[in-house]
Coordinates of N, CA and C in Angstrom, one line a residue:
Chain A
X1 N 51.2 92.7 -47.0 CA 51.7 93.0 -45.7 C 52.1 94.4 -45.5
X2 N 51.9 94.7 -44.3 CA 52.5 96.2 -44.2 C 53.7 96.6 -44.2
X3 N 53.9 98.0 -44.7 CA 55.8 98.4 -44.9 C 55.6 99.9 -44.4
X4 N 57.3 100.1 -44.0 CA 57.5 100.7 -43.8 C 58.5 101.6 -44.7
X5 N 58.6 102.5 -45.2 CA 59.7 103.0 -46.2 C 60.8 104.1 -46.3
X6 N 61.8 103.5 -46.2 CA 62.2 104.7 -45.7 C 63.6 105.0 -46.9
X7 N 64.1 106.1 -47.6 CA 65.3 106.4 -47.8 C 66.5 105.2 -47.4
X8 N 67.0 104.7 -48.6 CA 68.6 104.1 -48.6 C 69.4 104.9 -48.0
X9 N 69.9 106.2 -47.7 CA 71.0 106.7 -47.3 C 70.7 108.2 -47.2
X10 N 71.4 108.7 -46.1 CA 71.1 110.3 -46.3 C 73.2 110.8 -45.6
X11 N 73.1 111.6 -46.6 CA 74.7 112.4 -46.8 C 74.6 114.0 -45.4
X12 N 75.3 113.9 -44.7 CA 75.5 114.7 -44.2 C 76.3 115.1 -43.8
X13 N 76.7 116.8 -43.7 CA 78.4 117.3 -42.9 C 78.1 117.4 -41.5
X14 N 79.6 117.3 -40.7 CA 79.1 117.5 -39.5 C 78.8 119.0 -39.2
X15 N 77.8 118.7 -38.1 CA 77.3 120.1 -37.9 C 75.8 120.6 -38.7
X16 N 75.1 119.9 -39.4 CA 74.4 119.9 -40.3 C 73.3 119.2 -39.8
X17 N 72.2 119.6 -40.2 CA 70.7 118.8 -39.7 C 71.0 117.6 -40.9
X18 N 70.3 116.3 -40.3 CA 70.0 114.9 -40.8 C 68.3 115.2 -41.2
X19 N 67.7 114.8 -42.0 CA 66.3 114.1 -41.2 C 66.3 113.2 -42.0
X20 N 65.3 112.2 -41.8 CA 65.2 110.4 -42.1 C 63.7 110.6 -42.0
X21 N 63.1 110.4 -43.0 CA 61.2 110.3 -42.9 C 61.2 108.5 -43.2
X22 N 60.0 108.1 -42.6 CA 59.2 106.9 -42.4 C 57.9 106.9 -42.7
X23 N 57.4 106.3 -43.9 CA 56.0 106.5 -44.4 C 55.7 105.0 -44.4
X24 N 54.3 105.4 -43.4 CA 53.4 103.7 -43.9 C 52.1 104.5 -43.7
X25 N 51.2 103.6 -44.0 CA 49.6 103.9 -43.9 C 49.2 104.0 -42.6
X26 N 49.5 103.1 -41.9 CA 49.1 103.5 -40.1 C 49.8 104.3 -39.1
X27 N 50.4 105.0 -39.8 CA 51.3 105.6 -39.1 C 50.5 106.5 -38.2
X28 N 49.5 107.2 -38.8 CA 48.1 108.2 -38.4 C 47.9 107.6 -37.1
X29 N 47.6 105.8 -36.5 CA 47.0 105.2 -36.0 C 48.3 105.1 -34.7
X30 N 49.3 104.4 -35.4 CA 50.3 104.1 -34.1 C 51.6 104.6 -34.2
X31 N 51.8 104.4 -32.6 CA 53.4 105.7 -32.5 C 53.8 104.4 -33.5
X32 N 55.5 105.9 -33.5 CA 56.4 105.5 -34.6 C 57.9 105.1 -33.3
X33 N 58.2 104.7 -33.6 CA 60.1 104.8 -32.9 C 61.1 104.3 -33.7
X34 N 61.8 104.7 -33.4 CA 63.6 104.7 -33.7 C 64.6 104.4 -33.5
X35 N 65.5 103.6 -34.4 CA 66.4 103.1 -33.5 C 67.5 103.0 -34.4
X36 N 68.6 103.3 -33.6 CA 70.5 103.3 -33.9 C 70.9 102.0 -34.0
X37 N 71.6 101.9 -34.9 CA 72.7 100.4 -34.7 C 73.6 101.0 -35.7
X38 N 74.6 100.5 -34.7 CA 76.1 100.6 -35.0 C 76.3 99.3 -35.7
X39 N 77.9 99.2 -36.1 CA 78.2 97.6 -36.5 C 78.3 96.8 -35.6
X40 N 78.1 95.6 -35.5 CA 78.2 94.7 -34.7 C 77.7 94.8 -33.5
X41 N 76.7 95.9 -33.2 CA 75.7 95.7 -32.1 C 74.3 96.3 -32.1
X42 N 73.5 95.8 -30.5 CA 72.2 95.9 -30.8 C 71.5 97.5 -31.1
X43 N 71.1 96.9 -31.8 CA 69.7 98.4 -31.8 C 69.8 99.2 -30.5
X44 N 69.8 100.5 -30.9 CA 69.6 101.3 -29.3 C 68.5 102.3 -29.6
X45 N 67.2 102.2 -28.9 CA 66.2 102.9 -29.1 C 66.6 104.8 -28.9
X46 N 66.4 105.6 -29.6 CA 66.9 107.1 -29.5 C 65.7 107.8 -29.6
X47 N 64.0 107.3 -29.8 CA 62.9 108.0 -29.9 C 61.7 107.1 -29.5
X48 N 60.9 107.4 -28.3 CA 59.5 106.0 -28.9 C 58.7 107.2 -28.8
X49 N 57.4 106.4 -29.0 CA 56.1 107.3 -29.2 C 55.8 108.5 -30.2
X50 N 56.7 108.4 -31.5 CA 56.6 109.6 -32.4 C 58.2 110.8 -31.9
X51 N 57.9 111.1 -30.8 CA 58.8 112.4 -30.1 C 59.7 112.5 -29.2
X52 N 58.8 111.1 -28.3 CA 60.0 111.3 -26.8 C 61.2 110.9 -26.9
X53 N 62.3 111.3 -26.2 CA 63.5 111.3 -26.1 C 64.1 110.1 -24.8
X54 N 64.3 109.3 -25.0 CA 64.7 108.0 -23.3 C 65.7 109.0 -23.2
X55 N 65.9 108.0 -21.8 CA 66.6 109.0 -20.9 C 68.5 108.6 -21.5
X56 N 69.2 109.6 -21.6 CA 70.8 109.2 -22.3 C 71.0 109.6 -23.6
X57 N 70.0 109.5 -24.4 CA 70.1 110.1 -25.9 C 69.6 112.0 -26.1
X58 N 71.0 112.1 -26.6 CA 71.2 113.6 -26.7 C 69.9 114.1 -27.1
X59 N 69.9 115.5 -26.9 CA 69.0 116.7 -27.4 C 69.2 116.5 -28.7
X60 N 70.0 116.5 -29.6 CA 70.0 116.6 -31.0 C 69.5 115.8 -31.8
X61 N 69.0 114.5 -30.9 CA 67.8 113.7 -31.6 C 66.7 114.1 -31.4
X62 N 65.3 114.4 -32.6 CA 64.1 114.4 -32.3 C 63.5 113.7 -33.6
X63 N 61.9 113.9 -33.2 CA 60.9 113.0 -33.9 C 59.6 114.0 -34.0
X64 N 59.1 113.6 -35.2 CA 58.2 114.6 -35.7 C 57.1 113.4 -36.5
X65 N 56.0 114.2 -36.6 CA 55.0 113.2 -37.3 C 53.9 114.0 -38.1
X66 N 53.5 113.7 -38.9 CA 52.5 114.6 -39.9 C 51.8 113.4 -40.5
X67 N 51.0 113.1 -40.7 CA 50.2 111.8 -41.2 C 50.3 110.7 -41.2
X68 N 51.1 110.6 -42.5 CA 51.3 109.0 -42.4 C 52.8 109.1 -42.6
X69 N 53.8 110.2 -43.2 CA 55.0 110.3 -42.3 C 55.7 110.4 -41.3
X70 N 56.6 110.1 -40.3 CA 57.4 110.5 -39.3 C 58.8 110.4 -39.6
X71 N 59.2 111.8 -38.7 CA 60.6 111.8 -39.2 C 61.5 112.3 -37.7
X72 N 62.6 111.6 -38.0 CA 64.0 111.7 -36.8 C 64.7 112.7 -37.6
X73 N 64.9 113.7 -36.3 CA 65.8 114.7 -37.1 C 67.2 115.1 -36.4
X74 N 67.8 114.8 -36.7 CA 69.5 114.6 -36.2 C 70.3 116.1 -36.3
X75 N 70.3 117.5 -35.3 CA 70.6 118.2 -35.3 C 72.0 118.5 -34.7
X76 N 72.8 119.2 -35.3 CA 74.0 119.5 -35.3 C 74.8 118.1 -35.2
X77 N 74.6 117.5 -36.1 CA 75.4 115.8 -36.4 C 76.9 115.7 -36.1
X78 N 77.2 114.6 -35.6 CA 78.2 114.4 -35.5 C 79.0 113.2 -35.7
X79 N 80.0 112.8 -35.8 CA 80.5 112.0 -36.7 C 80.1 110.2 -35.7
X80 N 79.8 110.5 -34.7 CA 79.6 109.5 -33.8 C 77.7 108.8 -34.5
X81 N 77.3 109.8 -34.9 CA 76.3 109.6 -35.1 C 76.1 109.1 -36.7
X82 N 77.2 108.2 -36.8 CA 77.5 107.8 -38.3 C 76.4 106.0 -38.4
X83 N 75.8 106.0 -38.8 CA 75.1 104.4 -38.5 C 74.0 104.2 -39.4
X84 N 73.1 102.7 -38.7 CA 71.6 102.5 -39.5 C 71.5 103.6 -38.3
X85 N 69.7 104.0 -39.2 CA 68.5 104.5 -38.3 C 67.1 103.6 -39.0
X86 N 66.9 102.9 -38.3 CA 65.6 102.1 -38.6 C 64.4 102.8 -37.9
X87 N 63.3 102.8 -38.6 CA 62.2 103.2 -37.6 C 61.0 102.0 -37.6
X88 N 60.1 102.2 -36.0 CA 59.3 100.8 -36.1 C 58.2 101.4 -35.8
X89 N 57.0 100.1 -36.0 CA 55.3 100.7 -35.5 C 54.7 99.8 -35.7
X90 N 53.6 99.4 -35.5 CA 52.7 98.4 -35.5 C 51.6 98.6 -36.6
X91 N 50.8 97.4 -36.8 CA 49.8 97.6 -38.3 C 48.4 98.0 -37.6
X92 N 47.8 98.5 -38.1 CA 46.6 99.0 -38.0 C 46.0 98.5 -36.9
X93 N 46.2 97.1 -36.6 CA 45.2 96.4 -36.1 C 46.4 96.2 -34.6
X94 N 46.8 96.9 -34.4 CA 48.0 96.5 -32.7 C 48.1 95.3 -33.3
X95 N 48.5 94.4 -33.8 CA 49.0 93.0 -33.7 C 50.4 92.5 -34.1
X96 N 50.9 93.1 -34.8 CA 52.3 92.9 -35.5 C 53.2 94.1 -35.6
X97 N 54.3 93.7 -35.0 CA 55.5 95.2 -35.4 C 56.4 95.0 -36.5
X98 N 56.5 96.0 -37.3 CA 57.7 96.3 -38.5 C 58.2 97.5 -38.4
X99 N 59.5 96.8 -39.1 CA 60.6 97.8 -39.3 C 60.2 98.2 -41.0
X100 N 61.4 99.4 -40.6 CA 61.7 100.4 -41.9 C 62.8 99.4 -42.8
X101 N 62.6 99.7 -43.8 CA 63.9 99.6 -44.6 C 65.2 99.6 -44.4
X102 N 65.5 100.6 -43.4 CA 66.5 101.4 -42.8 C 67.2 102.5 -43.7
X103 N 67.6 103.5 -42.9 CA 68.9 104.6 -43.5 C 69.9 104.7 -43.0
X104 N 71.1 104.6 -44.1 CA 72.7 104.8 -43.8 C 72.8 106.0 -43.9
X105 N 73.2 106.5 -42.6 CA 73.4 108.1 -42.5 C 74.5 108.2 -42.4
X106 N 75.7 108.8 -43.3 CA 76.9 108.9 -43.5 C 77.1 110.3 -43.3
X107 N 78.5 110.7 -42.6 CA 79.0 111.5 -41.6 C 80.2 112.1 -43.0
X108 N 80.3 113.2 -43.9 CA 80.8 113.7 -44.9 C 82.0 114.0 -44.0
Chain B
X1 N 71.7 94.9 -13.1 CA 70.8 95.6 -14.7 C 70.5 95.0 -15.4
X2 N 69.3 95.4 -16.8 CA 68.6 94.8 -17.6 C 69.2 93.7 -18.2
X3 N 69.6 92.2 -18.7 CA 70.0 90.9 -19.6 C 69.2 90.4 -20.1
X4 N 69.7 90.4 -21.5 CA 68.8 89.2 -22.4 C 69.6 88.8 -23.1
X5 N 70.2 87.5 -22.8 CA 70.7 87.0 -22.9 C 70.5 85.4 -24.2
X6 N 70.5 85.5 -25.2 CA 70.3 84.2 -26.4 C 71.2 83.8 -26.5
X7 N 70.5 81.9 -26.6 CA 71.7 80.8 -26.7 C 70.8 80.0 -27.6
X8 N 71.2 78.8 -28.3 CA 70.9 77.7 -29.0 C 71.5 78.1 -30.6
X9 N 71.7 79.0 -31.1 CA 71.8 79.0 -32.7 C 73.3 78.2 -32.6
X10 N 73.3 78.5 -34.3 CA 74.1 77.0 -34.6 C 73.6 76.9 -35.9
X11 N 74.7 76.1 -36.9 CA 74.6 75.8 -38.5 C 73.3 74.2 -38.0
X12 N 72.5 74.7 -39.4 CA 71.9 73.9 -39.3 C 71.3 73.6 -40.5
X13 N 71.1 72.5 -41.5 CA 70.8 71.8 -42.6 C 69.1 72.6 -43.2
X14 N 68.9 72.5 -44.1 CA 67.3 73.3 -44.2 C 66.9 72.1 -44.6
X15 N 65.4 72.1 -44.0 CA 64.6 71.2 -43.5 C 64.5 71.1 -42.0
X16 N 65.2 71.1 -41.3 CA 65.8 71.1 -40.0 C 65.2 71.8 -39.0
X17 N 65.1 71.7 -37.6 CA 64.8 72.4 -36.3 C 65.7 72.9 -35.4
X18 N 65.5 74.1 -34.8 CA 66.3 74.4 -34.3 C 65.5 75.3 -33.0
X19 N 65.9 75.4 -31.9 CA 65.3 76.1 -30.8 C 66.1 77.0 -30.0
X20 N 66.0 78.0 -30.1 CA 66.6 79.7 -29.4 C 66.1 79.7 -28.3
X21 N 66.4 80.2 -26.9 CA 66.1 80.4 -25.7 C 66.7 81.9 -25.7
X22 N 65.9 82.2 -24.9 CA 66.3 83.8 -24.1 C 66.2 83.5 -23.0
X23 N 67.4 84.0 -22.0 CA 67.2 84.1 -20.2 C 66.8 85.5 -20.1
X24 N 66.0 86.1 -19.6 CA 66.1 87.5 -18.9 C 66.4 87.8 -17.5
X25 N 66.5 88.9 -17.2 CA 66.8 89.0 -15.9 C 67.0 90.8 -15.7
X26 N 67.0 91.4 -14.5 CA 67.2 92.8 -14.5 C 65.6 93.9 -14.5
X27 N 64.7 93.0 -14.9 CA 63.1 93.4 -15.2 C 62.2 92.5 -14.6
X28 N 61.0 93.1 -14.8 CA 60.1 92.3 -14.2 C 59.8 91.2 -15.4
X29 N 60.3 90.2 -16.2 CA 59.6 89.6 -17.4 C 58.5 89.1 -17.3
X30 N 57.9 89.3 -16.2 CA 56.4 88.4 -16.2 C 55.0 89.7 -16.8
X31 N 55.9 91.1 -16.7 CA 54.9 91.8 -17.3 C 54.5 92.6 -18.5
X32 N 55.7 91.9 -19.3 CA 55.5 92.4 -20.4 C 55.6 91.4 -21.6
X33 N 55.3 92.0 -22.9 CA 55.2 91.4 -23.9 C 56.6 90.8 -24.4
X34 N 57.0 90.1 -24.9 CA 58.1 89.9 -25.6 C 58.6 89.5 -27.1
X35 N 59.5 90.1 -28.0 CA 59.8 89.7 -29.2 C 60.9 88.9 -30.2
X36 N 61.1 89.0 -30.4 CA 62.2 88.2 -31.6 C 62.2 88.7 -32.6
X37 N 63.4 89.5 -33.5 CA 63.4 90.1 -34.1 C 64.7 89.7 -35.1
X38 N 64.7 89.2 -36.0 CA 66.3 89.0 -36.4 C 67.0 89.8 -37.9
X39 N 68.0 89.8 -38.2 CA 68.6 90.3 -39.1 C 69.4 89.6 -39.6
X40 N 69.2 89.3 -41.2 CA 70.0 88.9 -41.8 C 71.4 89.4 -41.8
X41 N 72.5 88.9 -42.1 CA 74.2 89.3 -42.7 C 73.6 90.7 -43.5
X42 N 74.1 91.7 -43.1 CA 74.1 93.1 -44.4 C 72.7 93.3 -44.7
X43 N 71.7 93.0 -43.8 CA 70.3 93.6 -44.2 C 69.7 94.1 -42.9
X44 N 68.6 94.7 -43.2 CA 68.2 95.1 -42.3 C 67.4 94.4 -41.2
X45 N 66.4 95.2 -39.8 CA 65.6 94.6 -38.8 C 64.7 94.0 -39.4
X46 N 64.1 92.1 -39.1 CA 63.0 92.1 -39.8 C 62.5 91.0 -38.2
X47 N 61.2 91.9 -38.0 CA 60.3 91.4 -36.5 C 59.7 90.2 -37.0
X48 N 60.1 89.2 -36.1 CA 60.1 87.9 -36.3 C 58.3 87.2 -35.6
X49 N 58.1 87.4 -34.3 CA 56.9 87.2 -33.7 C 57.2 87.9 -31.9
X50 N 56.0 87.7 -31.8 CA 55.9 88.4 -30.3 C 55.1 87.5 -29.4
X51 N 55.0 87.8 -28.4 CA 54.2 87.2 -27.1 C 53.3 87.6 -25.9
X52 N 52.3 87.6 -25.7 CA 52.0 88.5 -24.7 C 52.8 88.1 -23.4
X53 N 52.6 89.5 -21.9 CA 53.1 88.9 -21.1 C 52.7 88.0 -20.3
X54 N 51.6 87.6 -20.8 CA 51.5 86.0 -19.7 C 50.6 85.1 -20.9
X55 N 51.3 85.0 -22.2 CA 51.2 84.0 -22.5 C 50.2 83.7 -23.5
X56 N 48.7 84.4 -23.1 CA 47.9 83.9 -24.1 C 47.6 84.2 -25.3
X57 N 48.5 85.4 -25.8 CA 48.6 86.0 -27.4 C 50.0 85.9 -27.8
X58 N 50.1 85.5 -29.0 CA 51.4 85.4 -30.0 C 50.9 85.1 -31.4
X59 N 51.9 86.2 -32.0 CA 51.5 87.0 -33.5 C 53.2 86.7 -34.3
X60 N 52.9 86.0 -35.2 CA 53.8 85.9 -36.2 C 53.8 86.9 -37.6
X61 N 55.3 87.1 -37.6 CA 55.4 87.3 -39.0 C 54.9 86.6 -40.4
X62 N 54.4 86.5 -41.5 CA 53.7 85.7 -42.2 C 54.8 84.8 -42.7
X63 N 56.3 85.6 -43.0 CA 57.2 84.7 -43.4 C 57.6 83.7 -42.7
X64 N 57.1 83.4 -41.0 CA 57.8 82.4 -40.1 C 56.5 81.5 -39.8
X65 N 55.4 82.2 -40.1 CA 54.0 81.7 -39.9 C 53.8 80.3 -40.3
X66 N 53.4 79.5 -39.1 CA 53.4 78.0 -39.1 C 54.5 77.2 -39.3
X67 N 55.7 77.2 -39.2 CA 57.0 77.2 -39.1 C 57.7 77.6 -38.0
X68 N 58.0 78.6 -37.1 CA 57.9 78.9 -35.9 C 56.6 79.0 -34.8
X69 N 57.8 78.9 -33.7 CA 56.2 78.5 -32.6 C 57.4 79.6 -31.4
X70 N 56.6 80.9 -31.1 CA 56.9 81.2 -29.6 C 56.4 81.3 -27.9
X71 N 57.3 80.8 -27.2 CA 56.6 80.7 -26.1 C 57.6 81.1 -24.3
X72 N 56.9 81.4 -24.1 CA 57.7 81.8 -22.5 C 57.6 81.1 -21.1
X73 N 58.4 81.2 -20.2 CA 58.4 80.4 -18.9 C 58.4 81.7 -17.9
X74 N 57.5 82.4 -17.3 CA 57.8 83.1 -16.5 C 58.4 82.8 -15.3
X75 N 58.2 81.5 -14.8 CA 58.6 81.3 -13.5 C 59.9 81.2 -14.0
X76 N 60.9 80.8 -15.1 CA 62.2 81.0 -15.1 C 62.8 82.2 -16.0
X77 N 61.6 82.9 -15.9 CA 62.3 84.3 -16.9 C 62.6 83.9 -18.4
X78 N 62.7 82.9 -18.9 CA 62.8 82.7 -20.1 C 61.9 82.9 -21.5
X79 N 61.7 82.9 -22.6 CA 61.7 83.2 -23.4 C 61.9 82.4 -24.6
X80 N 61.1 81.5 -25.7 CA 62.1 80.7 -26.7 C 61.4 80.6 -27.5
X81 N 62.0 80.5 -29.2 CA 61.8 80.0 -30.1 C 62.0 78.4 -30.9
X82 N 60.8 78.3 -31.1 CA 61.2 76.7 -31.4 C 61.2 77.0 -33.6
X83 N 62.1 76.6 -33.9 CA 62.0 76.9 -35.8 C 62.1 75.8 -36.2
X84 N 61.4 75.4 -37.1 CA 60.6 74.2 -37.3 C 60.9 74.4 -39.1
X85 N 61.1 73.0 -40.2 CA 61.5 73.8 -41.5 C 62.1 75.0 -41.9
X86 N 63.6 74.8 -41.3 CA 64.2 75.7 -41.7 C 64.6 76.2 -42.8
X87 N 64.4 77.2 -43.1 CA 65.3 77.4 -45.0 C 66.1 78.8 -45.1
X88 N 67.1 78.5 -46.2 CA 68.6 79.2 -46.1 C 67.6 80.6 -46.0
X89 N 67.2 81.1 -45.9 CA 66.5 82.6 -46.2 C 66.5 83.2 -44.2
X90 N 66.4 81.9 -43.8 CA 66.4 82.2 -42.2 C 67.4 82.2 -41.5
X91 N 68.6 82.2 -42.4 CA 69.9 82.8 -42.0 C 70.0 84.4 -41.3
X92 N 70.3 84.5 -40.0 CA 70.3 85.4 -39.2 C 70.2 85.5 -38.1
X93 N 71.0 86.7 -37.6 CA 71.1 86.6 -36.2 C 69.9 87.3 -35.6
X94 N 69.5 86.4 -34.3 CA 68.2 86.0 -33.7 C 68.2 87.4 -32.7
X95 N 67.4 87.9 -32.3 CA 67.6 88.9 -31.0 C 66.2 88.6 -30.6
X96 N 66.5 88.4 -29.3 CA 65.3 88.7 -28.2 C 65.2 90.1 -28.0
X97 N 63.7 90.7 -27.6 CA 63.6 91.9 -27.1 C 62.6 92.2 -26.6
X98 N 62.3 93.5 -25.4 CA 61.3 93.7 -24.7 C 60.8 94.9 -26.0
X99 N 60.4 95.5 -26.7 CA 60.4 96.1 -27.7 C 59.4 97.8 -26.8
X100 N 59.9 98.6 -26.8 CA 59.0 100.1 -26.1 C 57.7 100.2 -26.8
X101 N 56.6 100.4 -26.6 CA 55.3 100.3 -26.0 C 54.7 101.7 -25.6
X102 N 53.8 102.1 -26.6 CA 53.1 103.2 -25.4 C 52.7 103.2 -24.0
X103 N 52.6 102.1 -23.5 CA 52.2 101.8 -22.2 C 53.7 102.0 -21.6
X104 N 54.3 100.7 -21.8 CA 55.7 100.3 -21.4 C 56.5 101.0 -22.1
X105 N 57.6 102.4 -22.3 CA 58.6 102.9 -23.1 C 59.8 102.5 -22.7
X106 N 60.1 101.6 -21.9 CA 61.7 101.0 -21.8 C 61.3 100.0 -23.4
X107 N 63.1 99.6 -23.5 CA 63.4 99.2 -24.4 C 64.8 98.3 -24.3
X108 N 64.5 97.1 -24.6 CA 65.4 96.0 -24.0 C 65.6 94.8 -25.5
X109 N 67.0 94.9 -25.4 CA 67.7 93.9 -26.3 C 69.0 93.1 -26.3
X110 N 69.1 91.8 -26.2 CA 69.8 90.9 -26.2 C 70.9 91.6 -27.0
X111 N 72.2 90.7 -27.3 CA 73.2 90.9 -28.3 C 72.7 89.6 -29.5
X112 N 72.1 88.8 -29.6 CA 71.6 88.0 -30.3 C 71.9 87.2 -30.3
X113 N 71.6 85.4 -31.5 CA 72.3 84.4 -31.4 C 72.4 83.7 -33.0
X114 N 73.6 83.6 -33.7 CA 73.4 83.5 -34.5 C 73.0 82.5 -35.5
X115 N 71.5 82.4 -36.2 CA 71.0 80.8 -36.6 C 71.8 80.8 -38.7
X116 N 72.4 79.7 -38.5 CA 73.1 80.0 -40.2 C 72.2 78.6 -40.5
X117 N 71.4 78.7 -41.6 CA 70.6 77.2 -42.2 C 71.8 77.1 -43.9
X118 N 72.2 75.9 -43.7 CA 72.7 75.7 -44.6 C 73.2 74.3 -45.0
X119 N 73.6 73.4 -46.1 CA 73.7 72.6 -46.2 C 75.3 72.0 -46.3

């Protein structure tokens, strides 16, 4: 079945770039997106389509893609932005969505 | 504004059935796809199955494959899982969701409902 892989944890000070890569094989094929969760609530989408930004989530999130990597990159961090970051995408064939592994992005 | 709203979880014995409902409301639900996505206690998102929006395509995860069955009511906005042989592994809380789409890039999610299989 298809996966998505991403880093257990990434350490950052505030004020400091984050980035979080996501590697699967179709990645080439279909957007990637991203998403926040805090404790005890839902997922809040912060990237779809590889890049774009919804409307409410800061400038300091972005999304990048190079093959079969994509990566959310968390510029000038801040402690609010302490959480999972899961990323999702569909398999080769548009039929099925999966998640990342997820990353705990911890706020030094 | 946008609601998705899940009800039916509840402890339940493995072997056992159990059926999740979603209300939506706030969107058009008749035109889009919809998901189920749940997360175990301390782990991460794992996408459960989906639906198209009017019904005639639904794709399972391999681990719920032929053991769950999803399906929708558009005339009442709903949404539901029916889980059929349950086992302790399907411990988790359930979330409904409109999931973002290159076509469609909104993004919509319930607070969940939580299914515990246990004996």
């Amino acid at each position: 079945s298809y996966e998505l892989t991403q880093p257990p944890s990434v350490s950052v000070s505030p004020g400091q770039t984050a980035r979080i890569t996501c590697s699967g094989d179709a990645l080439p094929k279909q957007y990637a997106y991203w998403y926040q969760q805090k404790p005890g609530q839902a997922p809040v989408l912060v990237i779809y389509k590889d890049s774009e930004r919804p409307s409410g989530i800061p400038e300091r999130f972005s999304g990048s893609s190079s093959g079969t990597t994509v990566t959310l990159t968390i510029s000038g961090v801040q402690a609010e932005d302490e959480a999972d970051y899961y990323c999702q995408s569909a398999d080769s064939s548009d039929t099925y969505r999966v998640f990342g592994t997820g990353t705990r992005v911890t706020v030094l | 504004q946008v609601q998705l709203v899940e009800s039916g979880g509840g402890v339940v014995q493995p072997g056992r059935s159990l059926r999740l409902s979603c209300a939506a409301s706030g969107f058009t639900f008749s035109s889009y796809g919809m998901h189920w996505v749940r997360q175990a206690p301390g782990k991460g998102l794992e996408w459960v199955a989906v639906m198209s929006y009017d019904g005639s395509n639904k794709y399972y995860a391999d681990y719920v494959k032929g053991r769950f069955t999803i399906s929708r009511d558009n005339s009442k906005n709903t949404l539901s899982l029916q889980m059929n042989s349950l086992r302790a592994e399907d411990t988790a809380l359930y979330y409904c969701a409109k999931l973002s789409s290159g076509s469609y890039p909104e993004d919509y999610w319930g607070q969940g409902t939580l299914v515990t299989v246990s004996s």
